[in-house]
Short mmCIF file of C-alpha atoms in Angstrom, two decimals:
data_model
loop_
_atom_site.label_atom_id
_atom_site.label_comp_id
_atom_site.label_asym_id
_atom_site.label_seq_id
_atom_site.Cartn_x
_atom_site.Cartn_y
_atom_site.Cartn_z
CA MET N 6 -8.35 32.67 -10.09
CA ARG N 7 -10.45 32.05 -13.20
CA LYS N 8 -13.58 31.95 -11.07
CA GLN N 9 -12.62 35.16 -9.32
CA ILE N 10 -12.10 36.94 -12.61
CA TYR N 11 -15.44 35.66 -13.85
CA LYS N 12 -17.16 36.77 -10.66
CA LEU N 13 -15.66 40.23 -10.97
CA THR N 14 -16.70 40.48 -14.61
CA SER N 15 -20.16 39.26 -13.77
CA PHE N 16 -20.44 41.79 -10.95
CA LEU N 17 -19.36 44.63 -13.22
CA VAL N 18 -21.83 43.59 -15.88
CA THR N 19 -24.63 43.37 -13.38
CA CYS N 20 -23.73 46.65 -11.74
CA ILE N 21 -23.44 48.56 -14.95
CA LEU N 22 -26.57 47.08 -16.43
CA SER N 23 -28.33 47.95 -13.22
CA ILE N 24 -27.13 51.51 -13.53
CA LEU N 25 -28.66 51.59 -16.94
CA LEU N 26 -31.93 50.15 -15.76
CA LEU N 27 -34.31 52.53 -14.14
CA ASN N 28 -31.48 55.04 -14.02
CA SER N 29 -34.04 57.76 -14.02
CA CYS N 30 -35.15 57.03 -10.48
CA ALA N 31 -33.70 59.28 -7.83
CA PRO N 32 -34.85 60.36 -4.38
CA SER N 33 -37.15 63.33 -4.05
CA ARG N 34 -34.99 66.44 -4.20
CA LEU N 35 -36.91 68.46 -1.67
CA ILE N 36 -39.75 67.34 0.55
CA ARG N 37 -40.08 70.47 2.63
CA PRO N 38 -39.50 73.82 0.88
CA LEU N 39 -36.53 75.84 2.08
CA GLU N 40 -36.92 79.14 3.85
CA LYS N 41 -36.92 82.21 1.67
CA GLY N 42 -33.37 82.94 0.50
CA GLN N 43 -31.93 79.75 1.89
CA LYS N 44 -29.50 77.85 -0.37
CA VAL N 45 -28.36 74.27 -0.13
CA ILE N 46 -26.20 71.84 -2.03
CA GLY N 47 -26.55 68.11 -1.77
CA ALA N 48 -25.54 64.73 -3.01
CA ASN N 49 -27.39 61.47 -3.17
CA ILE N 50 -26.50 57.88 -3.89
CA GLY N 51 -28.66 54.82 -4.22
CA GLY N 52 -30.97 53.00 -6.54
CA PRO N 53 -32.96 49.86 -7.15
CA LEU N 54 -32.03 46.83 -5.07
CA PHE N 55 -30.75 43.83 -6.94
CA SER N 56 -29.35 40.46 -6.06
CA TYR N 57 -25.72 39.67 -6.63
CA SER N 58 -24.32 36.32 -5.45
CA GLY N 59 -27.02 36.06 -2.84
CA THR N 60 -26.38 39.57 -1.50
CA ILE N 61 -28.93 42.30 -2.03
CA ILE N 62 -27.42 45.73 -2.62
CA PRO N 63 -28.66 49.04 -4.02
CA VAL N 64 -27.33 50.24 -7.36
CA PRO N 65 -25.00 53.18 -6.72
CA LEU N 66 -26.70 55.86 -8.81
CA SER N 67 -25.53 59.31 -7.85
CA ALA N 68 -26.39 62.96 -8.36
CA LEU N 69 -25.41 66.41 -7.11
CA MET N 70 -28.06 69.05 -6.48
CA TYR N 71 -28.55 72.70 -5.72
CA ALA N 72 -31.71 74.28 -4.31
CA GLN N 73 -32.80 77.73 -3.25
CA GLY N 74 -35.82 79.03 -1.40
CA ILE N 75 -37.75 81.59 -3.44
CA THR N 76 -40.43 82.12 -0.81
CA ASP N 77 -41.14 80.23 2.37
CA ASN N 78 -43.48 78.03 0.37
CA THR N 79 -41.62 77.71 -2.91
CA SER N 80 -38.14 76.43 -3.69
CA VAL N 81 -36.40 75.65 -6.95
CA PHE N 82 -33.81 72.96 -7.49
CA GLY N 83 -31.58 71.48 -10.14
CA SER N 84 -29.26 68.52 -10.31
CA ILE N 85 -26.49 66.83 -12.25
CA HIS N 86 -26.70 63.05 -12.58
CA THR N 87 -23.09 62.10 -12.06
CA THR N 88 -23.55 58.43 -12.93
CA SER N 89 -25.05 59.41 -16.27
CA LEU N 90 -22.01 61.63 -16.89
CA LEU N 91 -19.87 58.51 -16.75
CA PHE N 92 -21.78 57.26 -19.79
CA GLY N 93 -21.41 60.47 -21.74
CA VAL N 94 -24.95 61.53 -20.94
CA ALA N 95 -25.75 64.98 -19.62
CA GLN N 96 -28.78 64.48 -17.41
CA THR N 97 -30.44 66.93 -15.09
CA ASP N 98 -33.69 67.30 -13.27
CA ILE N 99 -34.93 70.81 -12.64
CA GLY N 100 -38.07 71.59 -10.74
CA VAL N 101 -40.00 73.34 -8.07
CA CYS N 102 -40.96 72.25 -4.59
CA GLN N 103 -44.26 73.89 -3.69
CA ARG N 104 -45.89 73.61 -0.28
CA LEU N 105 -49.60 73.07 -0.78
CA TYR N 106 -50.64 72.83 2.85
CA TYR N 107 -49.19 73.15 6.33
CA ASN N 108 -50.87 72.70 9.69
CA ASP N 109 -48.96 74.48 12.48
CA SER N 110 -50.45 72.57 15.33
CA LEU N 111 -50.01 69.16 13.71
CA ARG N 112 -46.70 70.16 12.04
CA LEU N 113 -48.01 68.34 9.00
CA GLY N 114 -47.29 69.52 5.48
CA ILE N 115 -48.06 68.54 1.91
CA SER N 116 -45.76 69.43 -0.96
CA VAL N 117 -45.63 68.81 -4.67
CA ASN N 118 -42.57 68.72 -6.96
CA PRO N 119 -43.25 69.24 -10.67
CA THR N 120 -39.97 68.41 -12.37
CA LEU N 121 -38.49 68.07 -15.82
CA ASN N 122 -35.87 65.39 -16.27
CA LEU N 123 -33.74 66.23 -19.30
CA ALA N 124 -31.02 64.13 -20.90
CA ASP N 125 -28.88 64.10 -24.00
CA VAL N 126 -25.79 62.28 -25.17
CA PHE N 127 -22.60 64.33 -25.43
CA TRP N 128 -20.27 61.41 -26.13
CA PRO N 129 -20.36 60.15 -28.73
CA GLN N 130 -22.55 62.90 -30.11
CA THR N 131 -25.75 61.32 -31.39
CA ALA N 132 -28.61 62.96 -33.20
CA GLY N 133 -32.09 62.49 -31.82
CA ALA N 134 -31.01 61.35 -28.39
CA PHE N 135 -32.52 64.21 -26.41
CA LYS N 136 -35.16 63.11 -23.94
CA CYS N 137 -37.50 64.93 -21.60
CA TRP N 138 -39.44 63.09 -18.95
CA PRO N 139 -41.92 65.08 -16.87
CA GLN N 140 -42.08 64.03 -13.27
CA LEU N 141 -44.48 64.86 -10.45
CA ASP N 142 -43.84 64.02 -6.80
CA LEU N 143 -46.46 64.41 -4.11
CA ASN N 144 -45.36 64.07 -0.49
CA VAL N 145 -46.85 64.35 2.98
CA TYR N 146 -44.40 65.11 5.80
CA TRP N 147 -44.64 65.34 9.54
CA GLU N 148 -42.09 67.29 11.62
CA PHE N 149 -41.08 66.02 15.04
CA LYS N 150 -40.57 69.63 16.09
CA PRO N 151 -41.23 72.77 14.02
CA HIS N 152 -38.66 73.05 11.21
CA LYS N 153 -36.72 70.05 12.56
CA SER N 154 -36.34 66.42 11.52
CA PHE N 155 -39.30 64.86 9.74
CA ILE N 156 -40.65 61.70 8.21
CA TYR N 157 -42.48 61.63 4.93
CA ALA N 158 -44.39 59.46 2.51
CA GLY N 159 -45.53 60.09 -1.01
CA ILE N 160 -45.55 59.03 -4.59
CA GLU N 161 -43.22 59.77 -7.46
CA ASN N 162 -44.69 59.76 -10.96
CA TRP N 163 -42.71 59.45 -14.19
CA PHE N 164 -44.23 60.09 -17.58
CA GLU N 165 -42.93 58.68 -20.86
CA LEU N 166 -44.26 60.83 -23.68
CA ALA N 167 -42.94 58.77 -26.61
CA GLN N 168 -45.54 56.86 -28.57
CA GLN N 169 -43.00 54.53 -30.11
CA ARG N 170 -40.07 52.64 -28.66
CA ALA N 171 -37.22 50.74 -30.29
CA ASP N 172 -37.78 48.85 -33.54
CA GLU N 173 -40.94 50.79 -34.33
CA GLN N 174 -42.83 49.04 -31.57
CA PRO N 175 -45.53 50.87 -29.60
CA GLN N 176 -44.49 52.33 -26.26
CA THR N 177 -47.06 50.90 -23.90
CA THR N 178 -45.77 52.20 -20.57
CA HIS N 179 -46.47 55.91 -20.21
CA TRP N 180 -46.74 56.22 -16.43
CA ILE N 181 -44.32 54.79 -13.91
CA PHE N 182 -45.21 55.45 -10.32
CA CYS N 183 -43.18 54.80 -7.22
CA PRO N 184 -44.62 54.91 -3.70
CA GLN N 185 -41.94 56.17 -1.32
CA ALA N 186 -41.25 56.89 2.33
CA GLY N 187 -38.30 58.43 4.11
CA TYR N 188 -36.77 60.14 7.08
CA THR N 189 -34.76 63.34 7.21
CA TYR N 190 -32.52 64.02 10.18
CA ALA N 191 -32.12 67.80 10.27
CA ARG N 192 -29.08 69.44 11.88
CA PRO N 193 -28.18 73.15 11.94
CA LYS N 194 -25.86 72.88 8.93
CA TRP N 195 -26.53 69.44 7.53
CA ASN N 196 -29.52 67.26 6.67
CA TYR N 197 -29.28 63.50 6.24
CA SER N 198 -32.03 61.54 4.54
CA ILE N 199 -32.81 57.93 3.85
CA GLU N 200 -35.58 57.04 1.44
CA MET N 201 -37.19 53.80 0.34
CA LYS N 202 -39.14 53.47 -2.91
CA PHE N 203 -41.17 50.77 -4.54
CA ILE N 204 -40.37 51.44 -8.19
CA ALA N 205 -43.00 50.46 -10.74
CA PRO N 206 -45.00 48.13 -8.48
CA ASN N 207 -47.44 47.48 -11.32
CA ILE N 208 -44.81 46.14 -13.75
CA ASP N 209 -43.42 42.58 -13.84
CA ASN N 210 -39.71 42.57 -13.09
CA LEU N 211 -39.19 39.61 -15.41
CA PRO N 212 -38.08 39.12 -18.11
CA ASN N 213 -35.14 41.35 -17.33
CA VAL N 214 -31.38 41.21 -17.52
CA VAL N 215 -31.02 42.12 -13.86
CA SER N 216 -32.39 40.32 -10.79
CA TYR N 217 -34.33 43.20 -9.31
CA GLN N 218 -35.67 42.78 -5.81
CA GLY N 219 -39.32 43.69 -5.94
CA ILE N 220 -42.37 42.29 -4.24
CA ASN N 221 -44.06 39.21 -5.64
CA GLY N 222 -42.18 39.55 -8.91
CA MET N 223 -43.27 43.14 -9.41
CA GLY N 224 -41.15 46.28 -9.71
CA ALA N 225 -38.03 46.96 -7.68
CA LEU N 226 -37.42 48.28 -4.21
CA GLY N 227 -35.03 51.22 -4.12
CA LEU N 228 -32.87 52.60 -1.32
CA TYR N 229 -31.39 56.12 -1.39
CA PHE N 230 -29.19 58.23 0.85
CA THR N 231 -29.00 62.01 0.63
CA VAL N 232 -26.78 64.56 2.34
CA ILE N 233 -27.61 68.26 2.16
CA ARG N 234 -25.39 71.15 3.25
CA LYS N 235 -26.96 74.50 4.02
CA ILE N 236 -24.89 77.35 2.63
CA MET F 22 -20.89 80.54 -3.88
CA LYS F 23 -18.55 80.76 -6.85
CA LYS F 24 -16.20 78.30 -5.19
CA ILE F 25 -19.03 75.86 -4.69
CA CYS F 26 -20.13 76.17 -8.30
CA LEU F 27 -16.56 75.58 -9.40
CA LEU F 28 -16.30 72.51 -7.18
CA PHE F 29 -19.54 71.20 -8.67
CA ALA F 30 -18.24 71.69 -12.18
CA LEU F 31 -14.85 70.13 -11.46
CA PHE F 32 -16.44 67.12 -9.81
CA ALA F 33 -18.81 66.66 -12.71
CA VAL F 34 -16.05 66.90 -15.28
CA SER F 35 -13.80 64.55 -13.33
CA LEU F 36 -16.52 61.92 -13.44
CA SER F 37 -17.22 62.33 -17.11
CA SER F 38 -14.76 59.80 -18.44
CA CYS F 39 -17.49 58.62 -20.78
CA PHE F 40 -17.51 54.87 -20.93
CA LYS F 41 -20.22 52.71 -22.45
CA LEU F 42 -21.46 49.23 -21.79
CA ASP F 43 -20.06 47.72 -24.98
CA SER F 44 -17.15 45.77 -23.56
CA GLN F 45 -19.08 44.84 -20.44
CA LEU F 46 -21.79 43.12 -22.46
CA PHE F 47 -19.35 40.44 -23.62
CA ASN F 48 -19.32 37.92 -20.79
CA ASN F 49 -16.15 36.27 -22.06
CA LEU F 50 -14.00 33.88 -20.08
CA LYS F 51 -10.40 33.16 -21.02
CA CYS F 52 -8.98 29.67 -20.81
CA THR F 53 -5.67 27.98 -21.55
CA GLN F 54 -7.11 24.83 -23.12
CA TYR F 55 -10.45 23.50 -24.31
CA LEU F 56 -11.76 20.67 -22.17
CA LEU F 57 -14.87 19.79 -24.22
CA ASP F 58 -16.38 16.60 -22.70
CA ASN F 59 -14.07 16.96 -19.70
CA TYR F 60 -15.41 20.43 -18.96
CA THR F 61 -16.97 20.43 -15.50
CA GLY F 62 -18.26 23.98 -15.30
CA THR F 63 -21.92 24.93 -15.30
CA GLN F 64 -23.70 23.98 -18.51
CA ASP F 65 -27.26 24.30 -19.78
CA PHE F 66 -27.39 20.55 -20.36
CA ILE F 67 -25.11 17.54 -20.73
CA LEU F 68 -25.80 14.98 -23.44
CA GLY F 69 -25.57 11.22 -23.03
CA ASN F 70 -22.92 8.96 -24.51
CA SER F 71 -24.94 8.41 -27.68
CA TYR F 72 -24.02 11.95 -28.72
CA LYS F 73 -20.30 11.47 -28.21
CA ILE F 74 -18.15 12.68 -31.08
CA PRO F 75 -15.25 10.43 -32.10
CA ASP F 76 -11.89 12.08 -31.50
CA SER F 77 -11.10 11.74 -35.20
CA LEU F 78 -13.94 14.15 -35.99
CA ILE F 79 -12.91 16.86 -33.50
CA HIS F 80 -10.53 19.50 -34.85
CA ILE F 81 -9.29 22.45 -32.81
CA PHE F 82 -7.34 25.00 -34.81
CA THR F 83 -6.65 28.70 -35.18
CA LEU F 84 -7.81 31.23 -37.73
CA GLN F 85 -6.61 34.69 -38.59
CA SER F 86 -9.45 37.17 -38.38
CA GLN F 87 -9.20 40.62 -39.87
CA GLY F 88 -12.19 42.88 -40.31
CA PRO F 89 -12.56 45.88 -42.60
CA GLY F 90 -10.37 48.73 -41.41
CA GLU F 91 -8.23 46.58 -39.13
CA ASN F 92 -4.48 46.85 -39.63
CA SER F 93 -3.53 43.40 -38.46
CA PRO F 94 -5.25 40.04 -38.01
CA THR F 95 -6.32 38.58 -34.69
CA GLN F 96 -5.76 34.92 -33.92
CA ILE F 97 -8.95 33.16 -32.91
CA TYR F 98 -9.70 29.55 -32.05
CA ALA F 99 -12.17 27.33 -33.85
CA ILE F 100 -13.57 23.85 -33.40
CA TYR F 101 -14.79 21.83 -36.35
CA ILE F 102 -16.80 18.68 -35.81
CA GLY F 103 -16.66 16.45 -38.86
CA ASP F 104 -14.34 15.17 -41.54
CA ILE F 105 -12.47 18.14 -42.96
CA SER F 106 -11.69 16.24 -46.15
CA LYS F 107 -15.43 15.89 -46.83
CA ILE F 108 -16.48 19.49 -46.25
CA ALA F 109 -16.95 19.98 -49.98
CA THR F 110 -19.75 17.43 -50.00
CA ASP F 111 -21.09 17.83 -46.47
CA THR F 112 -23.75 20.13 -45.08
CA VAL F 113 -22.18 22.34 -42.43
CA ILE F 114 -23.81 24.30 -39.62
CA MET F 115 -21.97 27.48 -38.69
CA TYR F 116 -22.79 27.82 -35.00
CA CYS F 117 -22.48 31.35 -33.57
CA HIS F 118 -22.46 31.01 -29.80
CA GLY F 119 -23.82 33.34 -27.16
CA ASN F 120 -22.06 35.92 -25.01
CA LYS F 121 -21.23 33.58 -22.17
CA TRP F 122 -17.75 32.28 -21.36
CA ASN F 123 -16.28 30.27 -24.25
CA MET F 124 -16.68 27.23 -26.52
CA ASP F 125 -16.46 24.75 -23.64
CA PHE F 126 -19.82 26.05 -22.44
CA TYR F 127 -21.33 25.47 -25.89
CA TRP F 128 -19.71 22.12 -26.64
CA GLN F 129 -22.83 20.13 -25.79
CA ARG F 130 -24.86 22.28 -28.17
CA ALA F 131 -22.37 21.74 -30.97
CA LYS F 132 -22.52 17.98 -30.40
CA LEU F 133 -26.30 18.08 -30.53
CA LEU F 134 -26.20 19.91 -33.85
CA ALA F 135 -23.64 17.49 -35.28
CA ASN F 136 -26.01 14.65 -34.47
CA THR F 137 -29.09 16.30 -35.95
CA GLY F 138 -31.08 13.74 -37.91
CA SER F 139 -28.67 10.88 -37.32
CA LYS F 140 -25.27 10.08 -35.84
CA ASP F 141 -22.58 12.55 -36.95
CA GLN F 142 -24.90 13.84 -39.67
CA TYR F 143 -23.61 17.37 -40.12
CA GLY F 144 -20.38 19.24 -39.88
CA VAL F 145 -20.44 21.94 -37.22
CA LEU F 146 -18.04 24.85 -37.00
CA MET F 147 -17.86 27.29 -34.12
CA VAL F 148 -15.33 29.89 -33.11
CA ASP F 149 -14.48 31.70 -29.94
CA TYR F 150 -14.88 35.36 -30.78
CA ARG F 151 -11.79 37.44 -30.09
CA GLY F 152 -11.23 37.71 -26.34
CA TYR F 153 -13.13 34.49 -25.65
CA GLY F 154 -11.50 31.26 -24.52
CA MET F 155 -8.07 30.96 -26.12
CA SER F 156 -8.72 33.59 -28.79
CA SER F 157 -6.56 36.70 -28.70
CA GLY F 158 -7.77 40.27 -28.58
CA THR F 159 -10.74 42.02 -27.06
CA PRO F 160 -14.37 41.43 -27.99
CA THR F 161 -16.03 44.06 -30.17
CA GLU F 162 -19.13 44.09 -32.32
CA ASN F 163 -17.22 44.43 -35.60
CA GLY F 164 -14.62 41.94 -34.40
CA MET F 165 -17.38 39.40 -33.83
CA TYR F 166 -18.57 39.76 -37.43
CA ALA F 167 -14.99 39.48 -38.68
CA ASP F 168 -14.39 36.35 -36.61
CA VAL F 169 -17.45 34.53 -37.96
CA ASN F 170 -16.54 35.63 -41.44
CA ALA F 171 -13.04 34.20 -40.96
CA ALA F 172 -14.70 30.89 -40.13
CA LEU F 173 -16.83 31.10 -43.27
CA GLN F 174 -13.74 31.86 -45.31
CA TRP F 175 -12.13 28.71 -43.91
CA LEU F 176 -15.18 26.67 -44.92
CA SER F 177 -15.09 28.20 -48.37
CA ASN F 178 -11.39 27.43 -48.69
CA ASN F 179 -12.20 23.83 -47.84
CA GLY F 180 -14.71 23.61 -50.63
CA LEU F 181 -18.07 24.18 -48.96
CA SER F 182 -20.71 25.53 -51.30
CA ASN F 183 -23.21 28.19 -50.29
CA SER F 184 -26.11 25.81 -50.74
CA ARG F 185 -24.74 23.54 -47.99
CA LEU F 186 -24.07 26.25 -45.45
CA ILE F 187 -26.58 26.63 -42.61
CA MET F 188 -26.20 29.64 -40.32
CA TYR F 189 -27.22 29.13 -36.68
CA GLY F 190 -27.11 31.86 -34.04
CA PHE F 191 -27.90 31.65 -30.35
CA SER F 192 -28.52 34.74 -28.21
CA LEU F 193 -25.63 37.17 -28.89
CA GLY F 194 -24.62 34.89 -31.75
CA THR F 195 -27.83 35.82 -33.54
CA ALA F 196 -26.15 39.15 -34.34
CA PRO F 197 -23.32 37.80 -36.54
CA ALA F 198 -25.62 35.07 -37.85
CA THR F 199 -28.21 37.58 -39.05
CA MET F 200 -25.69 40.21 -40.15
CA LEU F 201 -23.67 37.80 -42.30
CA THR F 202 -26.79 36.23 -43.79
CA ALA F 203 -28.26 39.62 -44.65
CA ASN F 204 -24.93 41.07 -45.78
CA PRO F 205 -22.81 38.13 -46.93
CA ARG F 206 -19.03 38.45 -47.09
CA SER F 207 -17.13 35.21 -47.72
CA MET F 208 -20.15 32.94 -48.16
CA VAL F 209 -23.91 33.20 -48.61
CA PRO F 210 -25.73 30.95 -46.12
CA SER F 211 -28.61 28.97 -47.56
CA LYS F 212 -30.71 29.04 -44.38
CA LEU F 213 -30.85 30.95 -41.13
CA ILE F 214 -31.73 29.57 -37.70
CA LEU F 215 -32.03 31.90 -34.72
CA GLU F 216 -32.45 30.61 -31.19
CA ALA F 217 -33.52 33.16 -28.56
CA PRO F 218 -32.57 36.20 -30.65
CA PHE F 219 -32.68 39.74 -29.38
CA ALA F 220 -34.26 42.37 -31.58
CA SER F 221 -31.68 45.11 -31.13
CA ALA F 222 -29.50 46.85 -28.60
CA ALA F 223 -32.21 49.49 -28.40
CA THR F 224 -34.85 46.94 -27.48
CA MET F 225 -32.71 45.53 -24.70
CA VAL F 226 -32.29 49.02 -23.26
CA ASP F 227 -35.98 49.80 -23.57
CA ASP F 228 -37.05 46.48 -22.11
CA ALA F 229 -34.80 47.07 -19.16
CA SER F 230 -35.81 50.64 -18.45
CA GLN F 231 -39.46 50.48 -19.50
CA LEU F 232 -38.76 53.87 -21.06
CA ASP F 233 -37.99 54.88 -24.61
CA LEU F 234 -34.34 55.28 -23.66
CA PRO F 235 -32.02 55.96 -26.60
CA PRO F 236 -29.46 53.13 -26.78
CA SER F 237 -26.68 55.66 -27.35
CA TYR F 238 -27.01 56.58 -23.67
CA VAL F 239 -25.24 53.39 -22.72
CA THR F 240 -23.82 51.69 -25.78
CA THR F 241 -22.33 52.32 -29.19
CA PHE F 242 -23.53 48.91 -30.41
CA GLN F 243 -25.27 49.01 -33.76
CA ILE F 244 -26.63 45.47 -33.47
CA ASN F 245 -30.10 45.42 -34.96
CA ASN F 246 -31.45 42.01 -35.89
CA ALA F 247 -34.92 43.48 -36.27
CA GLN F 248 -33.74 45.58 -39.20
CA GLU F 249 -31.14 43.20 -40.65
CA ILE F 250 -33.68 40.38 -40.91
CA LYS F 251 -35.59 42.44 -43.46
CA SER F 252 -32.74 41.82 -45.92
CA VAL F 253 -32.69 38.06 -45.35
CA LYS F 254 -34.36 36.18 -48.20
CA GLN F 255 -33.21 32.70 -47.23
CA PRO F 256 -35.58 30.38 -45.31
CA PHE F 257 -35.72 31.32 -41.65
CA PHE F 258 -36.36 29.25 -38.51
CA TRP F 259 -36.96 30.97 -35.17
CA MET F 260 -36.90 29.21 -31.77
CA HIS F 261 -37.55 30.87 -28.44
CA GLY F 262 -38.45 29.81 -24.92
CA LEU F 263 -41.74 31.20 -23.68
CA GLY F 264 -40.22 31.30 -20.20
CA ASP F 265 -37.18 33.30 -21.29
CA THR F 266 -36.60 35.67 -18.37
CA PHE F 267 -33.61 37.32 -20.06
CA LEU F 268 -34.81 38.14 -23.57
CA ASN F 269 -38.55 38.64 -23.76
CA TRP F 270 -39.76 36.53 -26.68
CA GLN F 271 -42.47 39.04 -27.57
CA THR F 272 -40.34 42.19 -27.70
CA ASN F 273 -37.34 40.44 -29.23
CA GLY F 274 -37.81 37.20 -31.16
CA LEU F 275 -41.33 37.92 -32.32
CA VAL F 276 -40.30 41.31 -33.71
CA VAL F 277 -37.50 39.67 -35.69
CA TYR F 278 -39.86 36.94 -36.89
CA ASN F 279 -42.53 39.43 -37.95
CA ASN F 280 -40.01 41.63 -39.75
CA TYR F 281 -38.75 38.75 -41.89
CA GLN F 282 -39.85 39.26 -45.49
CA GLY F 283 -38.26 36.28 -47.20
CA SER F 284 -39.64 33.19 -48.86
CA TYR F 285 -40.26 30.88 -45.92
CA LYS F 286 -40.34 31.08 -42.14
CA GLN F 287 -41.25 28.78 -39.30
CA LYS F 288 -41.14 29.00 -35.54
CA VAL F 289 -41.02 26.81 -32.46
CA LEU F 290 -42.01 28.41 -29.16
CA VAL F 291 -41.08 26.17 -26.26
CA PRO F 292 -43.30 26.39 -23.17
CA ASN F 293 -41.52 27.19 -19.89
CA ALA F 294 -38.07 27.18 -21.49
CA ASN F 295 -35.76 29.87 -20.13
CA HIS F 296 -32.87 31.42 -22.03
CA GLY F 297 -30.60 28.55 -23.03
CA GLN F 298 -33.15 25.85 -22.27
CA VAL F 299 -34.80 25.54 -25.68
CA PRO F 300 -33.09 22.29 -26.74
CA ALA F 301 -33.60 20.60 -23.38
CA PHE F 302 -37.20 21.71 -22.81
CA ASP F 303 -38.21 21.09 -26.41
CA GLY F 304 -36.69 17.63 -26.06
CA PHE F 305 -33.48 16.73 -27.85
CA THR F 306 -35.29 14.39 -30.22
CA LYS F 307 -37.93 16.92 -31.23
CA TYR F 308 -35.39 19.73 -31.41
CA SER F 309 -33.22 17.64 -33.72
CA SER F 310 -36.08 16.44 -35.89
CA ASP F 311 -37.40 20.00 -36.33
CA LEU F 312 -33.96 21.21 -37.33
CA TYR F 313 -33.42 18.25 -39.61
CA ALA F 314 -36.72 18.81 -41.39
CA PHE F 315 -35.88 22.50 -41.87
CA ILE F 316 -32.40 21.81 -43.19
CA LYS F 317 -33.58 19.08 -45.53
CA MET F 318 -36.55 20.93 -47.01
#
């Protein structure tokens, strides 16, 4: 019984610490811009993979999103990070999905998502806790049939603008990049996506308080699931 | 559309119960009795028979801990190694243990400290913070400071002088050790020893996220050894494993060490030692002789 309680406590600690770590990483909101006037809502869950008692699982980070097509090539989106809400943090990412290129015969497209990730503490209220992280995603996608299911690959880029981190130490990491690939299964009303990321492949994942599952001791692999409802 | 927006808002609000990591960061384990040498759980190391403490020098007792602003005391458990009747003339190490489990896990460390320099050389006092082991209550940051202070009050009541009090903190225990050396309550420690300290709650968050993430996003902890150490004037000894995969020695211990502005400081960086492995990887003999030299100087 004592062991079981300890295991549960240990799992909670690991889970919650994992939620804290790299909590900024989320799947790409839109890969392919929506059609003009189209509106969708969505939800995603997933995060970095970590090891717990020999089992590798993704951290259950979650967010809700809304997106709308402005033109056939441009969509806007916004989200609420529901996991962050649990910690008294209001976090959102708002951005634009812009198609840069599309080849009709190849059904191949390139899109870019400039995004602002904004966060602030609402409980307990704390001065100076507002943060803004610019983000830029670049993705290439290939449709199996026009406007149908597609696969994609790209890179997510996070930028830390602060020059100083805790305890008046210099902030040395200003760019975190994450190569990513995914698949979107498109249905008339619903889209389902699975995405895999390699978060911060250039950064050692030790020392760290969580056993992240990276590659050769670097970064963390992330797994994300997204459901989108067309409205 | 309005219905969907409303659903979004309701869902968001329903999730916003606003908890922080504070309580989760205490990895406490309750127990119904202390097993000490009979403890068979995982330990960082197990000492040989030469370090055995005679039963007559092992005292398990309770203390009443009450911090500022608390309405009632909390009963906590303590272990003293040594002759209580000689505390007034002994040198005593106040050992503040880490966040893991309870005093059984740290018993070997306490024995090692008691045998620093020679057999049964020093008195060693440690407590299970509230919520740990057999101690009542729930762990909190301020409760932890109150609990260590209750132990210091007990030492003071038994005649220990400030000049013979050595404060030792390991990992999480570096927080009360540094806090109560920088801001003394019942007693003023004469020296401070920190093994594998963390710099602050903020540093832990930043190390983990690689971002300049405000600590208030996840914790209300105010722990800040990197700042508190600036008020410590007593001699200071820092130990850290260079292979510490939990608390980076450069972003944590080194910051604390560099921020120290007192009269004397020294450090031992142990190659390959992970968190909790400093005594074993340094070698018990060298570890003890380094500590002994620091305490005696």
